[in-house]
mmCIF file of C-alpha atoms in Angstrom:
data_model
loop_
_atom_site.group_PDB
_atom_site.id
_atom_site.type_symbol
_atom_site.label_atom_id
_atom_site.label_comp_id
_atom_site.label_asym_id
_atom_site.label_seq_id
_atom_site.Cartn_x
_atom_site.Cartn_y
_atom_site.Cartn_z
ATOM 1 C CA MET A 1 -0.527 0.308 -0.065
ATOM 2 C CA ILE A 2 1.931 3.811 -1.218
ATOM 3 C CA THR A 3 0.628 6.240 -0.190
ATOM 4 C CA GLN A 4 0.492 9.861 -2.826
ATOM 5 C CA VAL A 5 0.724 12.977 -1.097
ATOM 6 C CA GLU A 6 0.089 16.502 -2.966
ATOM 7 C CA GLN A 7 2.296 18.527 -2.754
ATOM 8 C CA PRO A 8 5.129 16.707 -1.303
ATOM 9 C CA ILE A 9 8.290 17.416 1.176
ATOM 10 C CA ILE A 10 9.657 14.715 -0.306
ATOM 11 C CA GLU A 11 9.487 13.008 -4.220
ATOM 12 C CA ILE A 12 11.684 9.640 -4.556
ATOM 13 C CA HIS A 13 10.782 8.327 -8.236
ATOM 14 C CA ASP A 14 12.321 4.893 -9.507
ATOM 15 C CA LEU A 15 14.913 4.802 -7.060
ATOM 16 C CA THR A 16 17.053 2.373 -8.416
ATOM 17 C CA VAL A 17 20.605 2.557 -5.607
ATOM 18 C CA SER A 18 23.804 -0.649 -6.010
ATOM 19 C CA TYR A 19 26.111 -1.137 -4.729
ATOM 20 C CA ASP A 20 29.645 -3.417 -6.454
ATOM 21 C CA LYS A 21 26.268 -4.492 -9.224
ATOM 22 C CA LYS A 22 23.568 -5.725 -6.369
ATOM 23 C CA PRO A 23 20.998 -3.686 -5.875
ATOM 24 C CA VAL A 24 20.183 -3.101 -2.686
ATOM 25 C CA LEU A 25 17.759 -0.269 -3.001
ATOM 26 C CA TRP A 26 14.934 -1.447 -6.037
ATOM 27 C CA ASP A 27 13.083 0.977 -7.976
ATOM 28 C CA ILE A 28 11.166 2.961 -5.163
ATOM 29 C CA ASP A 29 8.803 5.718 -5.615
ATOM 30 C CA LEU A 30 7.081 7.305 -3.095
ATOM 31 C CA THR A 31 6.184 10.704 -1.231
ATOM 32 C CA LEU A 32 5.802 12.111 2.138
ATOM 33 C CA PRO A 33 4.282 14.923 3.542
ATOM 34 C CA LYS A 34 5.463 18.013 5.361
ATOM 35 C CA GLY A 35 5.687 18.614 9.092
ATOM 36 C CA LYS A 36 5.387 14.132 10.117
ATOM 37 C CA LEU A 37 7.446 11.923 12.285
ATOM 38 C CA ILE A 38 7.879 9.895 8.924
ATOM 39 C CA GLY A 39 9.957 6.351 10.597
ATOM 40 C CA ILE A 40 11.418 3.954 8.195
ATOM 41 C CA VAL A 41 10.773 0.402 9.588
ATOM 42 C CA GLY A 42 12.988 -3.096 8.073
ATOM 43 C CA PRO A 43 15.083 -6.242 8.762
ATOM 44 C CA ASN A 44 18.652 -5.686 8.111
ATOM 45 C CA GLY A 45 20.711 -5.107 5.287
ATOM 46 C CA ALA A 46 16.758 -3.399 4.403
ATOM 47 C CA GLY A 47 18.608 -0.621 2.662
ATOM 48 C CA LYS A 48 17.052 2.216 5.446
ATOM 49 C CA SER A 49 20.201 4.144 5.736
ATOM 50 C CA THR A 50 20.787 3.578 2.576
ATOM 51 C CA LEU A 51 17.350 5.676 1.669
ATOM 52 C CA ILE A 52 19.040 8.427 3.268
ATOM 53 C CA LYS A 53 22.293 7.974 2.017
ATOM 54 C CA SER A 54 20.792 8.593 -1.388
ATOM 55 C CA VAL A 55 18.127 11.022 -0.670
ATOM 56 C CA MET A 56 20.673 13.033 0.446
ATOM 57 C CA ASP A 57 23.399 12.657 -2.119
ATOM 58 C CA LEU A 58 25.967 10.507 0.011
ATOM 59 C CA VAL A 59 25.786 7.017 -2.249
ATOM 60 C CA PRO A 60 25.358 7.740 -5.957
ATOM 61 C CA ALA A 61 21.475 6.679 -7.703
ATOM 62 C CA SER A 62 22.411 3.876 -10.419
ATOM 63 C CA SER A 63 18.799 5.251 -11.829
ATOM 64 C CA GLY A 64 15.960 7.538 -10.871
ATOM 65 C CA TYR A 65 15.211 10.639 -9.675
ATOM 66 C CA VAL A 66 14.671 12.288 -6.098
ATOM 67 C CA LYS A 67 12.931 15.831 -5.305
ATOM 68 C CA LEU A 68 13.001 18.517 -1.625
ATOM 69 C CA PHE A 69 11.026 20.801 -1.732
ATOM 70 C CA ASP A 70 10.081 20.836 -5.408
ATOM 71 C CA GLN A 71 13.848 21.533 -5.690
ATOM 72 C CA PRO A 72 17.286 19.396 -6.893
ATOM 73 C CA LEU A 73 19.116 18.811 -3.562
ATOM 74 C CA GLU A 74 21.091 21.488 -4.527
ATOM 75 C CA GLU A 75 18.649 23.703 -4.289
ATOM 76 C CA VAL A 76 17.919 23.235 -0.580
ATOM 77 C CA ARG A 77 20.611 21.639 0.872
ATOM 78 C CA ASN A 78 20.635 25.110 3.660
ATOM 79 C CA LYS A 79 17.475 23.717 4.317
ATOM 80 C CA ILE A 80 18.260 19.725 4.831
ATOM 81 C CA SER A 81 20.139 18.382 8.092
ATOM 82 C CA TYR A 82 21.670 14.756 8.550
ATOM 83 C CA VAL A 83 22.466 13.275 11.798
ATOM 84 C CA PRO A 84 24.386 10.025 10.287
ATOM 85 C CA GLN A 85 24.324 6.449 12.752
ATOM 86 C CA ARG A 86 26.592 7.495 16.069
ATOM 87 C CA GLU A 87 29.457 4.613 14.788
ATOM 88 C CA SER A 88 30.004 6.204 11.200
ATOM 89 C CA VAL A 89 31.915 9.007 13.513
ATOM 90 C CA ASP A 90 35.544 9.975 14.911
ATOM 91 C CA TRP A 91 34.574 10.408 18.206
ATOM 92 C CA ASP A 92 37.800 10.760 19.163
ATOM 93 C CA PHE A 93 38.159 13.965 16.920
ATOM 94 C CA PRO A 94 39.174 17.256 19.121
ATOM 95 C CA ALA A 95 36.235 18.746 20.285
ATOM 96 C CA SER A 96 34.314 19.883 23.021
ATOM 97 C CA ALA A 97 30.340 19.124 22.927
ATOM 98 C CA MET A 98 29.924 22.813 22.357
ATOM 99 C CA ASP A 99 32.609 23.461 19.176
ATOM 100 C CA VAL A 100 29.655 19.871 17.502
ATOM 101 C CA VAL A 101 26.749 22.151 18.352
ATOM 102 C CA LEU A 102 28.618 25.113 16.664
ATOM 103 C CA MET A 103 29.327 23.533 13.258
ATOM 104 C CA GLY A 104 25.658 22.911 12.870
ATOM 105 C CA ARG A 105 25.712 26.822 12.704
ATOM 106 C CA TYR A 106 28.670 26.566 9.642
ATOM 107 C CA GLY A 107 25.958 26.444 6.615
ATOM 108 C CA LYS A 108 24.560 29.769 8.716
ATOM 109 C CA LEU A 109 28.404 31.623 8.000
ATOM 110 C CA GLY A 110 29.523 31.135 5.071
ATOM 111 C CA LEU A 111 33.022 30.558 4.236
ATOM 112 C CA PHE A 112 35.523 31.594 6.895
ATOM 113 C CA LYS A 113 33.104 33.772 8.646
ATOM 114 C CA ARG A 114 33.374 33.067 12.802
ATOM 115 C CA PRO A 115 30.550 32.226 14.594
ATOM 116 C CA ARG A 116 29.013 35.271 16.157
ATOM 117 C CA LYS A 117 27.756 35.679 19.431
ATOM 118 C CA SER A 118 23.677 35.051 18.416
ATOM 119 C CA ASP A 119 25.749 31.730 17.139
ATOM 120 C CA LYS A 120 27.152 30.459 20.571
ATOM 121 C CA GLU A 121 23.734 31.796 22.110
ATOM 122 C CA VAL A 122 21.869 29.001 19.467
ATOM 123 C CA ALA A 123 23.772 26.989 20.400
ATOM 124 C CA GLU A 124 24.356 27.121 23.984
ATOM 125 C CA GLU A 125 20.183 26.780 23.596
ATOM 126 C CA CYS A 126 20.224 23.541 22.442
ATOM 127 C CA LEU A 127 22.265 21.726 24.257
ATOM 128 C CA ARG A 128 19.627 23.033 27.453
ATOM 129 C CA LYS A 129 17.202 21.448 25.446
ATOM 130 C CA VAL A 130 18.827 18.324 25.203
ATOM 131 C CA ASP A 131 20.201 18.099 28.961
ATOM 132 C CA MET A 132 23.645 18.988 27.464
ATOM 133 C CA TYR A 133 24.890 22.341 29.029
ATOM 134 C CA ALA A 134 25.866 21.143 31.696
ATOM 135 C CA PHE A 135 28.892 19.645 29.370
ATOM 136 C CA LYS A 136 29.294 22.250 27.016
ATOM 137 C CA ASP A 137 33.428 22.810 27.340
ATOM 138 C CA ARG A 138 33.427 18.528 27.953
ATOM 139 C CA GLN A 139 35.525 16.558 25.308
ATOM 140 C CA ILE A 140 33.076 14.293 22.798
ATOM 141 C CA SER A 141 35.140 11.383 23.534
ATOM 142 C CA GLN A 142 34.624 11.298 27.502
ATOM 143 C CA LEU A 143 30.756 11.532 26.387
ATOM 144 C CA SER A 144 28.850 8.669 26.512
ATOM 145 C CA GLY A 145 26.725 7.235 24.230
ATOM 146 C CA GLY A 146 23.289 8.693 25.207
ATOM 147 C CA GLN A 147 25.627 12.270 26.049
ATOM 148 C CA GLN A 148 27.385 12.032 22.156
ATOM 149 C CA GLN A 149 23.820 11.429 20.637
ATOM 150 C CA ARG A 150 22.901 14.436 22.159
ATOM 151 C CA VAL A 151 25.253 17.073 21.535
ATOM 152 C CA PHE A 152 24.021 15.252 17.624
ATOM 153 C CA LEU A 153 20.724 16.610 18.530
ATOM 154 C CA ALA A 154 21.783 18.847 19.101
ATOM 155 C CA ARG A 155 23.861 20.067 15.929
ATOM 156 C CA ALA A 156 21.398 19.368 14.245
ATOM 157 C CA LEU A 157 18.642 22.272 16.230
ATOM 158 C CA ALA A 158 21.776 24.599 15.669
ATOM 159 C CA GLN A 159 21.302 24.253 11.886
ATOM 160 C CA GLU A 160 17.215 25.356 11.975
ATOM 161 C CA ALA A 161 16.313 23.291 9.203
ATOM 162 C CA ASP A 162 13.077 22.604 7.794
ATOM 163 C CA LEU A 163 13.691 18.877 6.919
ATOM 164 C CA TYR A 164 15.882 16.343 9.077
ATOM 165 C CA PHE A 165 16.957 13.319 8.019
ATOM 166 C CA MET A 166 18.482 10.154 11.137
ATOM 167 C CA ASP A 167 20.228 7.904 11.134
ATOM 168 C CA GLU A 168 18.734 5.551 13.931
ATOM 169 C CA PRO A 169 19.457 7.795 16.378
ATOM 170 C CA PHE A 170 17.659 5.975 19.389
ATOM 171 C CA ALA A 171 20.258 3.056 18.813
ATOM 172 C CA GLY A 172 22.398 2.793 22.093
ATOM 173 C CA VAL A 173 20.229 5.081 24.183
ATOM 174 C CA ASP A 174 19.642 5.025 27.223
ATOM 175 C CA ALA A 175 15.569 4.884 28.250
ATOM 176 C CA ALA A 176 15.583 8.784 29.286
ATOM 177 C CA THR A 177 17.847 9.589 26.182
ATOM 178 C CA GLU A 178 15.047 8.452 24.394
ATOM 179 C CA LYS A 179 12.298 10.025 25.822
ATOM 180 C CA THR A 180 14.397 12.754 25.324
ATOM 181 C CA ILE A 181 15.364 12.932 22.207
ATOM 182 C CA ILE A 182 11.658 11.871 20.768
ATOM 183 C CA ASN A 183 9.636 14.760 22.987
ATOM 184 C CA ILE A 184 12.606 17.000 21.215
ATOM 185 C CA LEU A 185 11.225 15.375 18.051
ATOM 186 C CA ARG A 186 7.766 15.383 18.107
ATOM 187 C CA ASP A 187 8.024 19.204 18.866
ATOM 188 C CA MET A 188 9.714 19.483 15.840
ATOM 189 C CA SER A 189 6.762 18.493 13.975
ATOM 190 C CA ASN A 190 4.709 20.459 15.564
ATOM 191 C CA GLN A 191 6.190 23.174 14.608
ATOM 192 C CA GLY A 192 6.354 22.276 11.142
ATOM 193 C CA LYS A 193 9.178 20.134 10.766
ATOM 194 C CA THR A 194 9.331 17.002 8.604
ATOM 195 C CA ILE A 195 11.668 14.137 10.782
ATOM 196 C CA VAL A 196 12.641 11.569 8.638
ATOM 197 C CA VAL A 197 14.194 8.430 10.749
ATOM 198 C CA VAL A 198 16.231 5.217 10.210
ATOM 199 C CA HIS A 199 14.081 2.722 12.996
ATOM 200 C CA HIS A 200 14.559 -0.755 14.284
ATOM 201 C CA ASP A 201 11.650 -0.913 17.465
ATOM 202 C CA LEU A 202 8.655 -2.411 16.117
ATOM 203 C CA GLN A 203 6.985 -2.264 19.153
ATOM 204 C CA SER A 204 7.296 1.784 20.305
ATOM 205 C CA VAL A 205 6.885 2.381 16.123
ATOM 206 C CA THR A 206 2.918 3.402 16.568
ATOM 207 C CA GLU A 207 3.662 5.998 19.608
ATOM 208 C CA TYR A 208 6.646 7.939 17.676
ATOM 209 C CA PHE A 209 5.919 8.324 14.294
ATOM 210 C CA ASP A 210 2.292 10.169 12.138
ATOM 211 C CA TRP A 211 4.027 8.177 8.487
ATOM 212 C CA LEU A 212 5.545 4.876 8.399
ATOM 213 C CA ILE A 213 8.084 3.284 5.523
ATOM 214 C CA LEU A 214 7.900 -0.724 5.788
ATOM 215 C CA LEU A 215 11.712 -1.174 3.022
ATOM 216 C CA ASN A 216 13.182 -4.222 2.080
ATOM 217 C CA LEU A 217 15.006 -3.759 -0.935
ATOM 218 C CA ARG A 218 12.285 -2.261 -1.815
ATOM 219 C CA LEU A 219 8.962 -0.106 -0.733
ATOM 220 C CA VAL A 220 6.143 -2.521 0.417
ATOM 221 C CA ALA A 221 4.468 0.183 2.059
ATOM 222 C CA CYS A 222 4.403 3.843 2.545
ATOM 223 C CA GLY A 223 1.738 6.045 4.382
ATOM 224 C CA PRO A 224 0.084 6.710 7.597
ATOM 225 C CA VAL A 225 1.225 4.724 10.355
ATOM 226 C CA GLN A 226 -2.497 3.435 11.587
ATOM 227 C CA GLU A 227 -2.890 2.225 7.146
ATOM 228 C CA VAL A 228 0.751 1.210 7.212
ATOM 229 C CA PHE A 229 1.492 -1.468 10.317
ATOM 230 C CA ASN A 230 -0.109 -4.096 9.939
ATOM 231 C CA GLN A 231 0.450 -8.031 10.256
ATOM 232 C CA GLU A 232 0.210 -8.442 6.517
ATOM 233 C CA LEU A 233 2.637 -5.784 5.553
ATOM 234 C CA LEU A 234 4.764 -6.592 8.100
ATOM 235 C CA GLN A 235 4.668 -10.180 7.464
ATOM 236 C CA GLU A 236 5.509 -9.083 3.834
ATOM 237 C CA THR A 237 8.177 -6.515 5.301
ATOM 238 C CA TYR A 238 10.245 -9.732 7.659
ATOM 239 C CA GLY A 239 9.267 -12.344 5.453
ATOM 240 C CA GLY A 240 10.162 -15.540 7.367
ATOM 241 C CA LYS A 241 11.902 -13.163 10.206
ATOM 242 C CA LEU A 242 9.066 -14.288 12.366
ATOM 243 C CA THR A 243 10.484 -13.905 15.709
ATOM 244 C CA LEU A 244 10.468 -10.849 15.659
ATOM 245 C CA LEU A 245 6.831 -10.157 14.932
ATOM 246 C CA SER A 246 5.555 -12.724 17.195
ATOM 247 C CA GLU A 247 5.536 -9.430 20.299
ATOM 248 C CA VAL A 248 4.193 -7.043 17.614
ATOM 249 C CA SER A 249 1.774 -10.021 16.662
ATOM 250 C CA ASP A 250 0.080 -9.918 19.531
ATOM 251 C CA LEU A 251 0.274 -6.306 20.703
ATOM 252 C CA LEU A 252 -1.985 -5.784 17.780
ATOM 253 C CA LYS A 253 -4.716 -8.567 18.239
ATOM 254 C CA LYS A 254 -5.150 -7.285 21.148
ATOM 255 C CA GLU A 255 -4.730 -4.009 19.764
ATOM 256 C CA ARG A 256 -2.786 -2.635 22.236
ATOM 257 C CA PHE A 257 0.580 -0.953 22.163
ATOM 258 C CA PRO A 258 3.084 -0.363 25.339
ATOM 259 C CA SER A 259 3.984 2.863 26.325
ATOM 260 C CA ARG A 260 8.104 3.033 26.583
ATOM 261 C CA GLU A 261 7.814 4.581 30.008
#
């Protein structure tokens, strides 16, 4: 089931991505609405990270095209923020939490300009939002995984973008950090921002997201969570990997979803 959106913020047409001539995403065609919290779910190796990397032009597409805000990426790059997986970052890089968050302001500064007082104030406010202001002078290598992820989120907030791509922002973080992050993402969505999140925990899907992409190399479904998060489409997405689905299946049957307190 694929829901088409009028005046989409993201349009993907016939997108195929291959590594060493082997397709990792096949003929993806979808549109996404503005101002929603959007999850991408599917089994390991389904191409979830590849999808957002190809939209950001970080991996080349074999065919197809992407439009953001009805424009090519180059025209609107300053409206977009990308938060990669924490594992893909060199955390030994000598920088404080404040330095990292200020990097989010560079797109607003232009070439060779130094951060102004107002940029530092924005960065400080973003650190406060993620409860990391007390650690602003701490080297990022000395922070825990959850703290690093909060700093990453603060950097994304400092960009003041309209569209955010986040690759597994909840991976390896404690429950308190996860709750902080989802509350901030909800606030952003309520302010009209669009957030696309690669996610792996099926039990929190209905609680976290408005809209869902079900992916397994090809697009299985894309639409409002209440329409596409069902046993039949999950079965199609995850195939034989049903151990994952047994609990979710029980939840769907009972039509109750756990609150992740």
